[in-house]
């Protein structure tokens, strides 16, 4: 709570800007806090308060500052429009109408968000079956093996003699890019919640795939996109998608800050997604 | 081998919810009805035998989950995988997508007042939303919708399981009597109207009577 | 809440087998004896109630697993079709082991240029190879050789019967030649072993005497 805000009576606002998820959140807060009639917003006052609140935003990320400034501009414009004399006979809408509509909409979203958060918490108290591999049917040895010696022998003939010096002849030279592996990991994790690291390698034979997948894994954890977990040394290495804020404990949830926007915004730069 | 045993084995081995149809694939003699029957039997058995887990309906399918009261014990184990919670911005964005799907990025950004590129990506990476098509307009923007995984994460049986908007206390609106609305500026076309007729079916619903500002209320 | 319910919940939700000692950590009132008691109770219950799963004791502790007889149903959910043919990597590995036995994993990997943990497991599951002893060197690695079943299946009276024509690669023809392995940089991150374990072959298996990370070859 900014001590500076406790000066004027009508500007008596308890605003700490980075508590807010964005300009709509801030606006909603101002209106709720002062018990303002949504259908009759004192636009001059709110504009003043809004500007005051975002004054100290210098240290904020430029992106989100821009969003607040955009809203400030909208407020100022509405204020100006309200000062214009109304042309008689013209069915002009109240300049505030759109803002009101957005506020109501946003408020409802916030309410829904809270409900969903509760559902999420309830669901988190239930645990699904831990992943355990399906037990194989009784002795696999009893399955008829169709492989013939001819096949084995053919494979033997194709074995390459390793050269005693230098290992580079092993690398069959198809370039394998790390980005390709990054995509593989993310694509896979989009389908399943987590995967054993070696599952990512399973389809590939060359060691270079292993190296690049591993590097991609490191890169993704550096980008904070994935998390890797091992239950014990030398056990399987599990790869998970990382959440923006990790496991939301109670204390983490209270301050709703704009952090994710920042982090995620940076991520967005790598994105090949549709631009604007 | 009894049918409910097969269904149980399948549900037990899966770490995600399975629909009756999917379960039925386990065996030729099974069909959706038989699966439904088996599920009812199992449900009763787990209850009577006081198992620590129960068979619940989630994400348009079925899943065996531990009962909530065991959570405190399970949370002590590192070998028990936990689903991690979403951040505030993610939840908020997801709420918008859940109720307004299919929806494009600009609409989401307009409602929240902040950029959404990063959050959308995060939600996609987590498999909670997906691109479901392309909208009209410049650049034919991608439209997003929620996935089955979304339902799973929140434990909703289906999109119908989302909190009903009628039940929500809307503080702001209660402060004033609803008023007849005039023509809205074009910018919000297709944007806000259906919010008040939240259509859990996922399609853009009809605009319902929405309150707005009257001309004569300009008294600032 | 009864003790066996807590034990059941923990075993149900855990990804890995848990020892009695570990399970006891779930609750202060539990100790190893109480856990043992609960496990016996659950075991009997599952049996009497003809559940599709059972509580089994594996090397590392206890697990609830589906009964093996349901495997055929569950395999239909596998994306990877099981085949009774050996894959290319399995064939190659089997050929190497057949000609070079006894041979340790690192040598196999050296010859093939890729990891062999998974294939070795597959071949072991198939009963075509087995661990036949331990070699010299760091960690006294397991040595693998072919089984009687291998001879039976391919119709050889003995290993002497394997053809050794001129066109066989030297590395397989020349049984005595020790392989010169150069010192390789090692990644010491505890990940290495599984990292290059290609061909998971679907079987999980016990870590049946699988050597862990000692000196992983990373020749690139």
XYZ file of C-alpha atoms in Angstrom:
716
model
C 0.000 0.000 0.000
C 1.537 3.190 -1.127
C 1.884 5.735 1.624
C 1.752 8.475 -0.970
C -1.776 7.455 -1.754
C -3.038 8.384 1.657
C -2.898 12.080 0.912
C -6.073 13.341 -0.625
C -9.416 12.041 0.504
C -10.679 11.072 -2.862
C -7.352 9.670 -3.908
C -7.187 7.528 -0.877
C -6.342 4.388 -2.681
C -4.622 1.354 -1.564
C -2.806 0.528 -4.663
C 0.261 -1.472 -5.143
C 0.541 -1.688 -8.811
C 2.270 -4.992 -9.328
C -0.408 -6.755 -7.358
C -2.585 -6.346 -10.370
C -2.782 -8.566 -13.343
C -3.346 -5.689 -15.649
C -5.205 -2.473 -16.181
C -8.644 -4.112 -16.021
C -7.779 -5.595 -12.695
C -6.641 -2.242 -11.379
C -9.705 -0.479 -12.660
C -11.979 -3.063 -11.156
C -10.201 -2.649 -7.872
C -10.628 1.136 -7.881
C -14.309 0.868 -8.610
C -15.033 -1.857 -6.131
C -13.058 -0.235 -3.401
C -14.914 3.023 -3.621
C -18.284 1.452 -3.974
C -18.846 3.190 -7.226
C -21.984 2.661 -9.242
C -20.759 0.878 -12.283
C -23.358 2.563 -14.435
C -22.290 5.974 -13.366
C -18.555 5.986 -13.154
C -17.085 9.308 -12.101
C -14.662 9.158 -14.943
C -12.560 12.197 -14.021
C -11.898 10.871 -10.555
C -11.144 7.363 -11.703
C -8.841 8.620 -14.417
C -6.930 10.685 -11.890
C -6.621 7.771 -9.526
C -5.597 5.437 -12.274
C -2.864 7.777 -13.440
C -1.652 8.233 -9.915
C -1.516 4.514 -9.405
C 0.563 3.857 -12.464
C 2.922 6.722 -11.806
C 5.364 4.574 -9.943
C 5.495 2.055 -12.691
C 8.868 3.054 -14.014
C 10.565 -0.069 -12.797
C 7.985 -2.316 -14.367
C 8.450 -4.290 -17.454
C 7.917 -2.115 -20.478
C 5.319 -4.429 -21.935
C 2.929 -4.360 -19.051
C 3.558 -0.665 -18.491
C 2.337 -0.178 -22.029
C -0.866 -1.966 -21.215
C -1.568 0.297 -18.279
C -0.738 3.359 -20.310
C -3.092 2.245 -23.033
C -5.885 2.030 -20.511
C -4.952 5.423 -19.139
C -5.254 6.828 -22.636
C -8.673 5.259 -23.022
C -9.817 6.826 -19.763
C -8.547 10.231 -20.782
C -10.298 9.933 -24.111
C -13.575 8.999 -22.461
C -13.224 11.922 -20.135
C -12.666 14.261 -23.047
C -15.656 12.895 -24.919
C -17.852 13.456 -21.930
C -16.924 17.105 -21.906
C -18.091 17.581 -25.463
C -21.542 19.039 -25.787
C -24.025 16.475 -26.942
C -25.365 16.982 -30.385
C -29.100 17.132 -29.913
C -31.076 14.483 -31.666
C -28.136 12.200 -32.154
C -28.308 8.861 -30.513
C -24.792 8.947 -29.214
C -23.876 6.292 -26.774
C -22.437 7.184 -23.443
C -18.684 7.234 -23.989
C -18.377 5.071 -20.899
C -20.598 2.307 -22.189
C -17.885 0.159 -23.637
C -15.786 0.506 -20.537
C -18.697 -0.536 -18.356
C -19.329 -3.526 -20.517
C -15.712 -4.554 -20.299
C -15.655 -4.105 -16.557
C -18.713 -6.262 -16.046
C -17.301 -8.854 -18.303
C -13.964 -8.805 -16.589
C -15.540 -9.024 -13.178
C -17.399 -12.088 -14.232
C -14.246 -13.648 -15.556
C -12.558 -12.993 -12.256
C -15.372 -14.687 -10.450
C -15.185 -17.673 -12.752
C -11.440 -17.757 -12.303
C -11.879 -18.028 -8.549
C -14.313 -20.890 -8.961
C -11.974 -22.673 -11.274
C -9.147 -22.203 -8.871
C -11.206 -23.926 -6.209
C -12.032 -26.787 -8.534
C -8.364 -27.093 -9.325
C -7.526 -27.289 -5.647
C -10.166 -29.957 -5.079
C -8.902 -31.994 -7.958
C -5.353 -31.682 -6.675
C -6.400 -33.555 -3.575
C -7.111 -36.635 -5.596
C -4.328 -38.689 -7.012
C -4.449 -40.885 -9.971
C -2.798 -44.226 -10.237
C 0.922 -43.812 -10.293
C 2.472 -44.804 -13.521
C 3.644 -48.352 -13.331
C 4.423 -50.299 -16.403
C 1.842 -52.836 -17.349
C 2.933 -56.198 -16.175
C 3.933 -58.265 -19.104
C 2.030 -61.391 -19.848
C 3.631 -64.463 -18.255
C 6.882 -65.681 -19.852
C 7.588 -63.941 -23.051
C 9.805 -66.870 -23.870
C 6.696 -68.790 -24.643
C 5.779 -66.494 -27.448
C 6.880 -68.087 -30.648
C 9.933 -66.301 -31.897
C 9.765 -65.873 -35.609
C 13.279 -64.711 -36.128
C 15.466 -67.003 -38.205
C 19.169 -67.548 -38.019
C 19.423 -66.085 -41.476
C 18.326 -62.764 -40.102
C 20.789 -62.894 -37.262
C 23.574 -63.875 -39.577
C 22.716 -61.094 -41.979
C 22.924 -58.688 -39.077
C 26.287 -60.127 -38.152
C 27.590 -59.518 -41.645
C 26.510 -55.938 -41.437
C 28.203 -55.185 -38.165
C 30.869 -52.585 -38.722
C 34.313 -53.001 -37.386
C 34.955 -50.222 -34.968
C 38.142 -48.376 -35.704
C 40.493 -48.174 -32.797
C 41.280 -44.501 -33.328
C 38.865 -41.673 -33.237
C 35.223 -42.167 -32.781
C 33.871 -39.844 -35.374
C 33.223 -42.483 -37.977
C 30.288 -43.543 -35.883
C 28.437 -40.439 -36.472
C 26.445 -41.044 -39.528
C 26.341 -37.605 -40.806
C 22.794 -36.576 -40.878
C 22.638 -33.279 -39.099
C 20.364 -33.484 -36.122
C 19.368 -30.137 -34.829
C 18.709 -29.400 -31.240
C 15.640 -27.426 -32.213
C 14.215 -30.580 -33.767
C 14.654 -32.300 -30.423
C 13.184 -29.353 -28.584
C 10.094 -29.754 -30.721
C 10.035 -33.482 -30.183
C 10.073 -33.043 -26.430
C 7.403 -30.351 -26.401
C 5.207 -32.188 -28.861
C 5.409 -35.312 -26.802
C 4.627 -33.503 -23.595
C 1.631 -31.969 -25.240
C 0.212 -35.425 -25.603
C 1.317 -37.047 -22.368
C 1.883 -35.400 -19.043
C 5.378 -36.706 -18.704
C 7.733 -39.055 -20.342
C 10.731 -41.092 -19.506
C 13.763 -39.548 -21.029
C 14.765 -42.703 -22.745
C 11.320 -42.929 -24.258
C 12.293 -39.865 -26.244
C 15.293 -41.702 -27.565
C 13.624 -44.976 -28.257
C 12.943 -44.475 -31.940
C 16.475 -43.381 -32.799
C 19.577 -45.383 -33.186
C 22.338 -42.915 -33.475
C 24.097 -41.669 -30.428
C 23.970 -38.160 -31.767
C 20.231 -38.268 -31.227
C 20.832 -39.003 -27.612
C 23.244 -36.153 -27.278
C 21.005 -33.681 -29.035
C 17.935 -34.782 -27.111
C 19.853 -34.392 -23.940
C 21.066 -30.944 -24.948
C 17.522 -30.019 -25.953
C 16.387 -31.151 -22.535
C 18.967 -28.947 -20.881
C 18.039 -26.054 -23.070
C 14.354 -26.472 -22.264
C 14.997 -26.585 -18.585
C 17.146 -23.520 -18.966
C 14.233 -21.846 -20.729
C 12.171 -23.095 -17.831
C 9.841 -24.953 -20.126
C 10.377 -28.393 -18.676
C 11.325 -30.003 -15.435
C 13.261 -33.206 -15.087
C 12.888 -35.479 -12.146
C 14.485 -38.632 -11.002
C 13.136 -40.498 -8.042
C 16.539 -41.874 -7.240
C 19.955 -41.783 -8.790
C 20.148 -43.917 -11.937
C 16.412 -44.363 -12.008
C 14.423 -43.270 -14.962
C 14.612 -39.633 -15.699
C 11.172 -38.159 -16.090
C 10.501 -35.080 -18.094
C 7.562 -32.831 -17.285
C 6.340 -29.601 -18.655
C 7.124 -26.859 -16.286
C 4.456 -24.619 -14.921
C 4.957 -20.953 -14.830
C 5.111 -20.748 -11.110
C 5.740 -24.232 -9.970
C 3.442 -25.878 -7.532
C 1.114 -23.189 -6.374
C 1.290 -23.177 -2.654
C -0.971 -20.951 -0.675
C 1.508 -18.177 -0.285
C 2.390 -18.145 -3.898
C -1.164 -17.733 -4.906
C -2.007 -14.629 -2.980
C 0.051 -12.094 -4.784
C -1.311 -12.084 -8.256
C 1.453 -10.423 -10.044
C 2.236 -9.902 -13.614
C 5.279 -12.099 -13.514
C 4.049 -14.718 -15.852
C 3.310 -12.195 -18.485
C 6.904 -11.183 -18.415
C 8.371 -14.627 -18.436
C 5.942 -15.909 -20.938
C 6.352 -12.861 -23.066
C 10.018 -13.628 -23.378
C 9.144 -17.141 -24.361
C 6.834 -15.828 -26.951
C 9.802 -14.419 -28.752
C 10.919 -17.918 -29.656
C 7.518 -18.707 -30.832
C 6.805 -19.394 -34.406
C 3.202 -18.868 -33.596
C 0.990 -16.471 -35.391
C 2.176 -12.946 -34.960
C 0.063 -9.895 -34.919
C -12.621 -63.563 -16.574
C -15.439 -61.307 -15.607
C -16.090 -58.162 -17.577
C -15.689 -55.826 -14.653
C -12.288 -57.299 -14.013
C -11.182 -56.401 -17.483
C -12.589 -52.919 -17.113
C -10.904 -52.605 -13.764
C -7.561 -53.743 -15.143
C -7.779 -51.239 -17.953
C -8.773 -48.351 -15.710
C -6.203 -49.367 -13.220
C -3.376 -49.458 -15.695
C -4.224 -46.150 -17.303
C -2.951 -42.938 -15.871
C -5.502 -40.855 -17.723
C -9.291 -41.007 -17.873
C -10.704 -43.350 -20.484
C -14.084 -43.078 -22.113
C -16.442 -46.045 -22.142
C -15.727 -46.381 -25.813
C -12.012 -46.528 -25.262
C -12.366 -49.055 -22.494
C -14.521 -51.224 -24.698
C -11.612 -51.635 -27.069
C -9.961 -53.915 -24.558
C -12.063 -56.863 -25.545
C -14.385 -57.884 -28.339
C -17.133 -58.909 -25.955
C -17.257 -55.462 -24.412
C -19.405 -52.654 -25.657
C -20.200 -49.293 -24.154
C -23.216 -50.627 -22.301
C -21.275 -53.471 -20.794
C -18.576 -51.047 -19.763
C -21.148 -48.783 -18.150
C -22.556 -51.712 -16.284
C -19.124 -52.819 -15.113
C -18.328 -49.325 -13.958
C -21.450 -49.181 -11.849
C -20.543 -52.509 -10.293
C -17.000 -51.448 -9.532
C -18.140 -48.182 -8.070
C -20.391 -49.934 -5.612
C -17.712 -52.466 -4.758
C -15.099 -49.829 -3.997
C -17.555 -48.067 -1.810
C -18.659 -51.144 0.092
C -15.149 -52.412 0.493
C -13.990 -49.020 1.677
C -11.179 -48.749 -0.768
C -8.937 -45.705 -0.523
C -9.805 -44.893 -4.120
C -12.976 -44.447 -6.047
C -14.098 -44.533 -9.609
C -14.981 -41.059 -10.755
C -16.308 -39.567 -13.917
C -13.965 -36.987 -15.275
C -13.076 -35.433 -18.603
C -15.786 -37.315 -20.421
C -14.403 -40.558 -19.175
C -13.640 -42.587 -16.127
C -10.695 -42.695 -13.837
C -9.771 -44.293 -10.552
C -8.583 -41.621 -8.138
C -7.703 -41.652 -4.477
C -10.255 -40.123 -2.181
C -9.468 -36.543 -1.223
C -9.065 -37.314 2.457
C -5.840 -39.185 1.789
C -4.155 -36.192 0.227
C -2.209 -35.219 3.360
C -0.566 -38.638 3.463
C 0.238 -38.763 -0.200
C 1.743 -35.343 -0.356
C 4.635 -36.569 1.702
C 5.846 -38.821 -1.067
C 8.159 -37.733 -3.742
C 7.144 -40.706 -5.829
C 3.569 -39.503 -5.971
C 3.194 -37.231 -8.952
C 1.349 -34.042 -8.303
C -0.410 -31.878 -10.757
C 0.823 -28.401 -10.280
C -1.437 -25.449 -10.049
C -1.784 -22.773 -12.630
C -0.728 -19.199 -12.105
C -3.225 -16.363 -11.816
C -2.807 -15.155 -15.401
C -3.064 -18.704 -16.713
C -6.236 -19.374 -14.775
C -7.796 -16.152 -15.879
C -6.960 -16.763 -19.513
C -8.215 -20.286 -19.260
C -11.486 -19.081 -17.748
C -11.991 -16.805 -20.715
C -11.216 -19.533 -23.204
C -13.361 -22.063 -21.386
C -16.449 -19.892 -21.527
C -15.895 -18.157 -24.793
C -14.430 -20.848 -26.987
C -13.651 -20.726 -29.799
C -11.908 -17.435 -29.243
C -8.916 -15.731 -30.801
C -5.998 -14.142 -29.073
C -7.001 -10.535 -29.627
C -10.347 -11.099 -27.959
C -8.648 -12.644 -24.957
C -6.267 -9.727 -24.745
C -9.105 -7.267 -24.986
C -10.973 -8.855 -22.110
C -7.956 -9.060 -19.851
C -6.393 -5.816 -20.993
C -3.002 -7.457 -21.263
C -1.057 -9.398 -23.848
C -1.684 -13.101 -24.050
C 0.961 -14.550 -26.351
C 2.988 -16.023 -23.534
C 0.122 -17.396 -21.501
C -1.484 -18.968 -24.533
C 1.740 -20.695 -25.308
C 2.081 -21.928 -21.773
C -1.453 -23.271 -21.802
C -0.836 -24.966 -25.118
C 2.364 -26.511 -23.863
C 0.466 -27.898 -20.945
C -2.118 -29.306 -23.288
C -4.935 -27.377 -21.649
C -5.953 -25.525 -24.770
C -5.476 -26.089 -28.447
C -6.035 -24.297 -31.691
C -9.419 -25.429 -32.932
C -9.713 -23.468 -36.134
C -9.296 -20.118 -37.728
C -11.530 -17.118 -37.359
C -12.640 -14.566 -39.893
C -10.883 -11.283 -40.245
C -7.407 -10.071 -40.929
C -4.874 -12.850 -40.974
C -7.536 -15.414 -40.159
C -6.466 -15.657 -36.518
C -6.215 -18.972 -34.743
C -9.125 -19.802 -32.506
C -8.528 -21.563 -29.243
C -10.597 -24.013 -27.269
C -10.089 -26.185 -24.235
C -8.952 -29.799 -24.370
C -9.887 -32.950 -22.572
C -6.836 -32.396 -20.481
C -8.383 -29.149 -19.295
C -11.366 -31.041 -17.937
C -9.019 -33.507 -16.347
C -6.977 -30.819 -14.656
C -9.996 -29.287 -12.986
C -11.813 -32.533 -12.429
C -14.767 -31.479 -14.547
C -16.808 -34.285 -16.004
C -17.539 -32.207 -19.093
C -17.815 -28.581 -20.130
C -21.264 -28.664 -18.580
C -19.486 -29.183 -15.275
C -18.078 -25.671 -15.290
C -19.473 -23.273 -12.709
C -22.698 -21.817 -14.039
C -22.578 -18.096 -14.618
C -26.043 -17.701 -13.102
C -24.593 -18.765 -9.811
C -21.941 -16.128 -9.809
C -22.390 -13.115 -7.624
C -21.781 -10.153 -9.857
C -21.115 -7.373 -7.476
C -20.857 -4.525 -9.905
C -24.067 -5.256 -11.684
C -25.970 -5.505 -8.456
C -25.083 -1.949 -7.712
C -27.456 -0.662 -10.317
C -30.633 -1.698 -11.942
C -30.268 -3.205 -15.379
C -30.873 -0.715 -18.083
C -31.764 -1.041 -21.689
C -28.833 -1.063 -23.945
C -28.255 1.008 -27.033
C -26.296 0.006 -30.069
C -22.843 -0.938 -29.043
C -19.724 0.306 -30.724
C -18.546 -2.037 -33.399
C -15.383 -2.986 -31.581
C -17.105 -5.308 -29.195
C -19.148 -7.072 -31.779
C -19.279 -10.679 -30.925
C -17.193 -10.020 -27.922
C -19.075 -9.439 -24.823
C -22.655 -10.141 -25.459
C -22.732 -13.792 -24.835
C -20.791 -13.518 -21.686
C -23.976 -12.999 -19.857
C -25.473 -15.945 -21.515
C -22.480 -18.052 -20.892
C -22.990 -20.934 -23.081
C -21.170 -23.858 -21.650
C -21.655 -25.731 -24.852
C -18.741 -23.785 -26.116
C -20.310 -21.971 -29.004
C -20.820 -18.282 -29.151
C -24.237 -17.991 -27.709
C -26.939 -15.504 -28.292
C -26.616 -12.129 -26.740
C -28.836 -11.918 -23.735
C -30.310 -8.784 -22.334
C -27.303 -6.900 -21.263
C -27.353 -3.877 -19.095
C -25.604 -0.795 -20.218
C -25.486 2.883 -19.798
C -28.283 5.205 -20.577
C -27.854 8.466 -22.319
C -29.022 10.602 -19.514
C -26.597 9.241 -17.054
C -23.922 11.621 -18.098
C -23.569 13.616 -15.006
C -19.943 13.665 -14.159
C -9.176 -43.844 8.678
C -7.884 -47.350 8.783
C -4.214 -48.024 8.389
C -4.581 -50.277 5.404
C -6.467 -47.541 3.621
C -3.543 -45.217 4.021
C -1.154 -47.885 2.812
C -3.418 -48.589 -0.112
C -3.648 -44.937 -1.062
C 0.107 -44.571 -0.959
C 0.801 -47.675 -3.004
C -1.891 -46.761 -5.467
C -0.591 -43.294 -6.153
C 3.109 -43.978 -6.149
C 5.091 -44.234 -9.339
C 7.663 -46.545 -7.893
C 7.671 -49.509 -5.563
C 7.923 -48.484 -1.930
C 9.519 -50.359 0.924
C 7.636 -50.879 4.164
C 9.888 -48.335 5.733
C 9.060 -45.758 3.126
C 5.354 -46.437 3.347
C 5.494 -45.958 7.085
C 6.495 -42.360 6.536
C 2.971 -41.609 5.417
C 1.757 -41.369 8.949
C 3.258 -41.098 12.398
C 1.165 -43.956 13.733
C 2.542 -46.322 11.125
C 5.631 -48.393 11.618
C 7.081 -51.178 9.536
C 5.141 -53.828 11.399
C 1.874 -52.021 10.958
C 2.635 -51.597 7.270
C 3.445 -55.281 6.948
C 0.161 -56.099 8.609
C -1.753 -53.742 6.341
C -0.099 -55.235 3.297
C -1.146 -58.713 4.311
C -4.696 -57.527 4.848
C -4.849 -55.804 1.482
C -3.396 -58.792 -0.255
C -6.056 -61.074 1.140
C -8.774 -58.580 0.325
C -7.702 -58.214 -3.278
C -7.629 -61.938 -3.612
C -10.992 -62.576 -2.015
C -12.641 -59.776 -3.890
C -11.145 -60.982 -7.131
C -9.653 -57.681 -8.034
C -7.858 -57.363 -11.361
C -4.786 -56.207 -9.505
C -2.662 -57.612 -6.755
C -0.167 -56.382 -4.277
C 3.194 -57.785 -5.170
C 6.561 -57.649 -3.586
C 9.321 -56.699 -5.926
C 12.986 -56.218 -5.264
C 12.614 -52.673 -4.080
C 9.412 -52.986 -2.106
C 5.713 -53.235 -2.750
C 3.595 -52.326 -5.719
C 0.022 -52.751 -6.769
C 0.072 -54.199 -10.258
C -2.491 -55.590 -12.604
C -2.461 -59.353 -12.726
C -0.449 -60.768 -15.586
C -3.444 -62.487 -17.134
C -4.899 -59.110 -18.034
C -1.837 -58.152 -20.016
C -3.388 -59.177 -23.337
C -6.204 -56.687 -22.815
C -3.906 -53.948 -21.734
C -1.537 -54.427 -24.575
C -4.223 -53.253 -26.913
C -3.741 -49.848 -25.447
C -0.105 -49.878 -26.239
C 0.817 -47.700 -29.098
C 3.738 -49.887 -29.947
C 2.575 -53.174 -31.317
C 4.324 -56.109 -29.836
C 6.052 -58.245 -32.303
C 7.424 -61.668 -32.111
C 10.166 -60.644 -34.491
C 13.352 -59.093 -33.350
C 14.041 -55.530 -34.344
C 17.133 -54.495 -36.299
C 19.009 -53.347 -33.198
C 18.096 -56.557 -31.394
C 19.314 -58.674 -34.278
C 22.568 -56.793 -34.458
C 23.126 -57.045 -30.737
C 22.296 -60.695 -30.710
C 24.777 -61.275 -33.524
C 27.473 -59.441 -31.617
C 26.809 -61.384 -28.441
C 26.667 -64.674 -30.301
C 30.070 -64.179 -31.837
C 31.842 -62.301 -29.099
C 30.548 -63.919 -25.954
C 31.199 -63.465 -23.139
C 30.917 -59.742 -23.704
C 29.988 -56.824 -21.521
C 27.589 -54.077 -22.362
C 30.171 -51.432 -23.004
C 31.855 -53.533 -25.624
C 28.557 -54.126 -27.326
C 27.884 -50.438 -27.268
C 31.344 -49.760 -28.560
C 30.819 -51.999 -31.531
C 27.353 -50.754 -32.274
C 28.076 -47.124 -31.568
C 24.840 -46.775 -29.620
C 23.557 -47.715 -26.233
C 22.443 -51.260 -25.622
C 20.640 -51.302 -22.293
C 17.208 -51.647 -23.817
C 18.127 -54.245 -26.429
C 19.955 -56.339 -23.901
C 16.857 -56.324 -21.779
C 14.691 -57.301 -24.693
C 16.980 -60.181 -25.588
C 17.028 -61.277 -21.971
C 13.244 -61.141 -21.796
C 13.213 -63.281 -24.869
C 15.446 -65.772 -23.176
C 18.012 -65.561 -25.955
C 20.844 -64.200 -23.864
C 21.732 -64.216 -20.212
C 24.300 -62.878 -17.863
C 27.034 -65.469 -17.681
C 29.504 -63.853 -15.330
C 31.332 -60.708 -14.467
C 34.231 -59.167 -16.264
C 37.305 -57.394 -15.012
C 37.437 -53.663 -14.839
C 35.558 -50.901 -13.205
C 32.384 -52.087 -11.570
C 33.009 -55.656 -12.696
C 30.503 -55.453 -15.519
C 28.116 -58.262 -16.294
C 29.086 -60.434 -19.191
C 26.467 -61.718 -21.542
C 26.258 -64.886 -23.522
C 23.660 -66.765 -25.497
C 21.373 -69.316 -23.898
C 20.438 -72.830 -24.662
C 17.230 -71.514 -25.974
C 19.223 -69.516 -28.475
C 20.850 -72.711 -29.749
C 17.538 -74.521 -29.801
C 15.741 -71.811 -31.581
C 18.293 -71.423 -34.329
C 19.021 -75.102 -34.485
C 22.684 -75.177 -33.523
C 24.077 -78.121 -31.643
C 26.633 -75.902 -29.978
C 28.279 -72.527 -30.332
C 31.013 -74.138 -32.416
C 28.352 -74.576 -35.032
C 28.071 -70.842 -35.725
C 29.284 -70.147 -39.214
C 32.415 -68.021 -39.428
C 32.962 -67.254 -43.044
C 35.581 -64.892 -44.391
C 33.160 -62.132 -45.039
C 32.190 -61.852 -41.413
C 33.422 -58.529 -40.049
C 36.742 -58.894 -38.287
C 35.293 -57.775 -35.033
C 33.012 -60.819 -35.017
C 35.302 -63.288 -36.679
C 38.263 -62.652 -34.520
C 37.052 -63.843 -31.256
C 40.157 -63.261 -29.238
C 41.016 -59.809 -30.389
C 40.533 -57.515 -27.454
C 38.826 -54.334 -28.341
C 40.808 -51.221 -27.823
C 38.630 -48.723 -26.143
C 39.850 -45.261 -25.851
C 39.292 -43.253 -22.753
C 36.234 -41.198 -23.256
C 35.039 -38.080 -21.556
C 32.263 -38.912 -19.226
C 29.190 -36.974 -18.478
C 28.800 -37.285 -14.812
C 25.313 -36.248 -14.183
C 23.755 -39.486 -13.264
C 21.681 -39.426 -16.379
C 24.029 -40.984 -18.786
C 23.089 -44.574 -18.547
C 19.484 -44.310 -19.389
C 20.207 -41.539 -21.752
C 21.649 -43.837 -24.313
C 19.443 -46.709 -23.578
C 17.740 -46.989 -26.866
C 15.041 -49.413 -27.771
C 13.078 -49.623 -24.618
C 11.256 -52.485 -26.194
C 8.276 -51.945 -23.976
C 9.535 -54.017 -21.140
C 10.407 -52.351 -17.942
C 11.988 -55.179 -16.187
C 13.845 -55.184 -12.996
C 17.192 -53.542 -13.173
C 18.362 -57.100 -13.590
C 21.956 -56.646 -12.741
C 22.143 -53.744 -15.014
C 25.395 -51.958 -14.517
C 24.971 -48.334 -13.726
C 26.839 -45.348 -14.890
C 30.522 -45.800 -14.542
C 32.196 -44.688 -17.636
C 29.828 -43.668 -20.244
C 31.262 -43.396 -23.618
C 30.554 -40.202 -25.283
C 32.622 -40.204 -28.341
C 31.182 -37.202 -29.966
